[in-house]
C-alpha angles and dihedrals in degrees: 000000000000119000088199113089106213109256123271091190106081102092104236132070127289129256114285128222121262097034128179146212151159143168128285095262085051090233088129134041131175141189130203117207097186136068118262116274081213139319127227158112130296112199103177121139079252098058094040087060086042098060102026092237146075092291148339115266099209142172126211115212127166100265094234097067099058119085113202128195120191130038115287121192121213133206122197125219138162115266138221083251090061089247124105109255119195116231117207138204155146110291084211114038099023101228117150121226115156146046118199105198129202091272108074093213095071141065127189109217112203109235090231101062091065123119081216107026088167083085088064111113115169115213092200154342114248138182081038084152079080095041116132113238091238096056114098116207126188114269098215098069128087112261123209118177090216131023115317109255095220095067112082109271115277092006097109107112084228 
């Protein structure tokens, strides 16, 4: 589906299936059965307000292979992609941990929301055309100044 390999250069173990995660209050929990459809870093203007930081560190899974447990709110905005993209997170802590894109099939799980975010190996940094001049992104991953081509089309977690 993905023409980007995950990274193997990241010096810690990939990611392991199952893996789990949940917000900072421990309200919601989640589990992904599946292996990740690709892992890296947004850096549009939206994702920057989102976070609160230089870029989203997300990971794209198929939606039917996450459980969640909790109720998670979700807030819609425009993307950089030009589709509305659901942001979710805990009503009572605040933390957010998913991204729900234009395509139904997929969700966009935030690295930090990991139980083990060591597993998280980005493939890439995209949207770098928004990128903030004090940001410093590795310079061993492949840059694109949009969304990359080879992801299906509006399933970037922007």
């Amino acid at each position: 589906m993905c023409h980007f390999a995950l990274s193997k250069n990241c010096g810690r173990e990939n990611i392991k299936i199952p893996f789990t995660g949940g917000c900072l209050c421990g309200a919601i929990h989640y589990e992904c059965s599946a292996e990740p459809i690709f892992m890296g870093n947004c850096h549009c203007r939206d994702c920057q307000q989102a976070t609160g930081t230089a870029f989203a560190a997300a990971i794209l899974v198929p939606r039917s292979a996450v459980t969640i447990i909790g109720d998670v709110k979700y807030y819609d905005v425009m993307g950089g992609s030009g589709g509305i993209i659901s942001r979710g997170f805990c009503p009572n802590c605040g933390s957010r941990l998913f991204g729900r894109p234009a395509i139904a099939d997929f969700l966009g799980i935030m690295a930090g929301s990991l139980d083990e975010p060591s597993g998280f190996c980005p493939a890439m940094d995209f949207y770098t055309a928004s990128a903030e001049p004090w940001d410093y992104m590795n310079p061993d991953l492949p840059k694109f100044p949009q969304s990359p081509q080879s992801l299906p089309p509006n399933a970037v977690v922007d």
